[in-house]
Short mmCIF file of the C-alpha atoms (twelve columns), coordinates in Angstrom:
data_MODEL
# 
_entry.id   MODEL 
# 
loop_
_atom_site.group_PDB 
_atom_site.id 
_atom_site.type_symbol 
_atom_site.label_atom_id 
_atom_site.label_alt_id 
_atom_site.label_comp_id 
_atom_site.label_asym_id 
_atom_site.label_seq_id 
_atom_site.Cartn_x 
_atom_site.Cartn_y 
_atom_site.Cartn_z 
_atom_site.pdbx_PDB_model_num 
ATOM 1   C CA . UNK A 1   80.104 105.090 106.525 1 
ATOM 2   C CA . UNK A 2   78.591 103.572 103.101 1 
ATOM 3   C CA . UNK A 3   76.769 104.850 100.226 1 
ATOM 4   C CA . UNK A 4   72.611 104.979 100.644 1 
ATOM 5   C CA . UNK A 5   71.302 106.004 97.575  1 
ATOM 6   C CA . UNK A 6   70.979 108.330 94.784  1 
ATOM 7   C CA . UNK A 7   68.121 110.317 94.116  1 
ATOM 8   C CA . UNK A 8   67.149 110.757 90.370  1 
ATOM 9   C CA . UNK A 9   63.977 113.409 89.594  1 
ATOM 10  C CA . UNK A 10  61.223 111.979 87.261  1 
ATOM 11  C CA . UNK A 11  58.696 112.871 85.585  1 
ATOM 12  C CA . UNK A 12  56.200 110.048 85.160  1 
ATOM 13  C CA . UNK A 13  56.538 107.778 88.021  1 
ATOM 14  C CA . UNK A 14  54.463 104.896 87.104  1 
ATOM 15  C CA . UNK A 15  56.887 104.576 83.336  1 
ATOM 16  C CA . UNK A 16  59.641 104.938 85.375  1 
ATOM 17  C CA . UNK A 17  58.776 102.354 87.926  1 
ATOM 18  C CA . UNK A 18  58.181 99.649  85.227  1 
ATOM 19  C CA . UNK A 19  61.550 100.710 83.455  1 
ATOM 20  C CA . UNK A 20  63.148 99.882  86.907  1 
ATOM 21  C CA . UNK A 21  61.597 96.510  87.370  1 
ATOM 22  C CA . UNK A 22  60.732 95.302  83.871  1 
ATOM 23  C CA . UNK A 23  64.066 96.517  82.494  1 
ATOM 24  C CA . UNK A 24  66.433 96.197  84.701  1 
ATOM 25  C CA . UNK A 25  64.715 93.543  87.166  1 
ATOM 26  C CA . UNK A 26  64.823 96.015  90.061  1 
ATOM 27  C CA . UNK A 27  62.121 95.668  93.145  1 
ATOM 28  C CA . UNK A 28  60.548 98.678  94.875  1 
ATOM 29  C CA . UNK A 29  61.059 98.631  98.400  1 
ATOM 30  C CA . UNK A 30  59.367 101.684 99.413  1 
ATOM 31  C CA . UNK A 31  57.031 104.565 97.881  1 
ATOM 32  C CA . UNK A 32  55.590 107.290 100.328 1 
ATOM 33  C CA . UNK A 33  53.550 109.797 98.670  1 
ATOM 34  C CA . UNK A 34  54.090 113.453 101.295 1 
ATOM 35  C CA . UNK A 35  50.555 115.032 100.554 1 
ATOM 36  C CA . UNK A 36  51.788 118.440 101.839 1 
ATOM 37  C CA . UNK A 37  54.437 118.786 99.832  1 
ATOM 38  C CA . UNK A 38  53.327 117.243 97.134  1 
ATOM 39  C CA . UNK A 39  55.617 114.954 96.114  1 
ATOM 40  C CA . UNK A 40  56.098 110.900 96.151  1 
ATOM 41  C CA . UNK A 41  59.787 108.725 96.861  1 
ATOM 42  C CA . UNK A 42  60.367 105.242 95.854  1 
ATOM 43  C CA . UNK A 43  63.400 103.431 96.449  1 
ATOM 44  C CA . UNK A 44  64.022 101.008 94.330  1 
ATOM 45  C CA . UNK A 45  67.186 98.694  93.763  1 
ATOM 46  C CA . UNK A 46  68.437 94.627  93.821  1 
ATOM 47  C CA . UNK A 47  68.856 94.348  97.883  1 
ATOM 48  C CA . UNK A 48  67.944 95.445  101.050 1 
ATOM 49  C CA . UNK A 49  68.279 99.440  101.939 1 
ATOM 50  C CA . UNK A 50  69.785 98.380  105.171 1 
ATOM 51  C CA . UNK A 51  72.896 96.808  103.162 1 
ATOM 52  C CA . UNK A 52  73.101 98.118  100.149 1 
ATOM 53  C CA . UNK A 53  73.452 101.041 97.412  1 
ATOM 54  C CA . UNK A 54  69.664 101.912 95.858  1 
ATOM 55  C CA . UNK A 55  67.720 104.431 94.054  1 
ATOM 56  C CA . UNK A 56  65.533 107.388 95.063  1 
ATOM 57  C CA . UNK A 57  63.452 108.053 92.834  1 
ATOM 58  C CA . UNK A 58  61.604 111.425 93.607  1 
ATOM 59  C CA . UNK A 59  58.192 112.591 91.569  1 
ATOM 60  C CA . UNK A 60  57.502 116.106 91.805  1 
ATOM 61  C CA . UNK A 61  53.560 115.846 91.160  1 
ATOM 62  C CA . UNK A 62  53.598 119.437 89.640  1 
ATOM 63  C CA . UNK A 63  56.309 118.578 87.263  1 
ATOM 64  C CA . UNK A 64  56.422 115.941 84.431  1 
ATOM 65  C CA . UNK A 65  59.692 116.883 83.167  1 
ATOM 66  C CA . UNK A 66  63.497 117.856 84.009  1 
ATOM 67  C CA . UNK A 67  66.422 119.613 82.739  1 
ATOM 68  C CA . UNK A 68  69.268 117.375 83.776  1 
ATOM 69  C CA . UNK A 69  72.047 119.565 83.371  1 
ATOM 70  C CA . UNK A 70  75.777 118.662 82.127  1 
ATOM 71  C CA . UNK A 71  77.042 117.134 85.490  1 
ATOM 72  C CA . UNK A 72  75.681 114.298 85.730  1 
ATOM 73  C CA . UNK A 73  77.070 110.870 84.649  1 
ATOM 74  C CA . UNK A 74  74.866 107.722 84.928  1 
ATOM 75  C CA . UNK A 75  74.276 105.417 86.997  1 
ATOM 76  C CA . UNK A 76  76.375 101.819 86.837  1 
ATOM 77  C CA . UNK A 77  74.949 98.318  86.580  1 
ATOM 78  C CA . UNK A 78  76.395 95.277  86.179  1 
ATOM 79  C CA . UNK A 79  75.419 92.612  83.829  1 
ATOM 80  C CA . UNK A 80  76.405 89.202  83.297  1 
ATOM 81  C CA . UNK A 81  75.426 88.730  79.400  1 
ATOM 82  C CA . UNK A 82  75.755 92.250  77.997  1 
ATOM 83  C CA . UNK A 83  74.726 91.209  74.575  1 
ATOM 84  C CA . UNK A 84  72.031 89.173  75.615  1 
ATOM 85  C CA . UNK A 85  70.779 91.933  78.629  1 
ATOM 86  C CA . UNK A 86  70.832 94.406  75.470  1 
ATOM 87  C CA . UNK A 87  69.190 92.528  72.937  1 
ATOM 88  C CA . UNK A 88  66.683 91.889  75.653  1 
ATOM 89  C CA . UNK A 89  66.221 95.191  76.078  1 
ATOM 90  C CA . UNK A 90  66.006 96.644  73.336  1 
ATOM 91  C CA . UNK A 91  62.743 93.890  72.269  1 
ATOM 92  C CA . UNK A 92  61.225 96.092  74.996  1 
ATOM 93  C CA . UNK A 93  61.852 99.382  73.461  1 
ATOM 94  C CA . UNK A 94  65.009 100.702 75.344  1 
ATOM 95  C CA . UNK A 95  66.815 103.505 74.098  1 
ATOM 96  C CA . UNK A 96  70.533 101.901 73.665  1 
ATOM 97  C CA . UNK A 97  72.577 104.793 73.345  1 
ATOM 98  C CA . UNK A 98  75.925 102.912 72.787  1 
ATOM 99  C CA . UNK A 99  76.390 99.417  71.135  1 
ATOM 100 C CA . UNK A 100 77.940 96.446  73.622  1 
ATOM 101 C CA . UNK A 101 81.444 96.520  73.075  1 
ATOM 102 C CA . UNK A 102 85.105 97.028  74.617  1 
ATOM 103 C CA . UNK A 103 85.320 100.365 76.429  1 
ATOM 104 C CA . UNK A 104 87.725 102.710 74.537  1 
ATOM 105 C CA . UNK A 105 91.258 103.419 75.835  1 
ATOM 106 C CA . UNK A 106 90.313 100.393 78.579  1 
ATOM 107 C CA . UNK A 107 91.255 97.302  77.491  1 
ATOM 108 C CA . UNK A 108 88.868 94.108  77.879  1 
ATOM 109 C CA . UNK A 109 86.023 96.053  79.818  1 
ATOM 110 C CA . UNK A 110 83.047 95.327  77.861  1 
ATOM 111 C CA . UNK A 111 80.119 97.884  78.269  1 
ATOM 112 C CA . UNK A 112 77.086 99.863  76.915  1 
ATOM 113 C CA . UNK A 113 74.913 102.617 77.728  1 
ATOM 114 C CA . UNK A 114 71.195 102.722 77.546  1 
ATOM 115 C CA . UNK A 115 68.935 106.124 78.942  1 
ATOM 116 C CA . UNK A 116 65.535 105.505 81.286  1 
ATOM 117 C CA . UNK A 117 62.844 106.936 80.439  1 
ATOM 118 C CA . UNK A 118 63.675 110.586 81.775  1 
ATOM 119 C CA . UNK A 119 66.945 110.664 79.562  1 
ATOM 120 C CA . UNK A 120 69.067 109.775 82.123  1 
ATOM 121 C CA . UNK A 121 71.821 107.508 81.027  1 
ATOM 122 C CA . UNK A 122 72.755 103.792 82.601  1 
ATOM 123 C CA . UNK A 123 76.619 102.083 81.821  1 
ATOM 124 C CA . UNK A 124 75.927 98.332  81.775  1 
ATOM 125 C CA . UNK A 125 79.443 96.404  82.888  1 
ATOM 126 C CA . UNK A 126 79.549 92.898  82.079  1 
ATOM 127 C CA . UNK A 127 80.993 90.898  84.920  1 
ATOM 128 C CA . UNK A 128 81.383 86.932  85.155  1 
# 
């Protein structure tokens, strides 16, 4: 068994598409649009879907916005600059929700948190 993806609802696909790829240098490896039910999916993520962990993103056309609840996390990235990959970031208008910096009550884990363009929130991790 292995992980295949998480699905994220959104409300504009086309901003959240560039935030993907621009942003966070993802590639789109699939969109079908499903004309009777009127909705499009695009995974999206840094490999292959045969091998590894990606992103469904799922664009209900009759809806351009989401409630997204109190159980739900983020999603987790890692980074090899953090600083750098947040300054970066925020030249191109990213909401940075939390400062780089050591992660409380964890030692030398350095990390920061950033939200896409539907709110929902991304940890950055550096790792050398």
């Amino acid at each position: 068994m292995r992980l295949l993806h998480t699905m994220l609802r959104v409300g504009d696909l086309d901003r959240s598409i560039q935030f993907y790829t621009e942003v966070l240098d993802m590639h789109v490896m699939s969109k079908t649009d499903y004309t009777s039910g009127k909705f499009t999916l695009v995974f999206i993520g840094y490999g292959s879907e045969d091998s590894d962990t990606v992103l469904e993103l799922t664009h209900n056309w009759e809806q351009s916005s989401y409630d997204l609840g109190e159980a739900y996390g983020h999603v987790a990235i890692a980074v090899d600059d953090i600083y750098a990959t947040v300054e970066k970031m925020k030249s191109q208008g990213v909401d940075v929700v939390r400062e780089p910096g050591p992660m409380k009550f964890g030692g030398d884990v350095v990390i920061a948190f950033i939200k896409d363009p539907d709110g929902y929130m991304i940890e950055l991790i550096e790792r050398h």
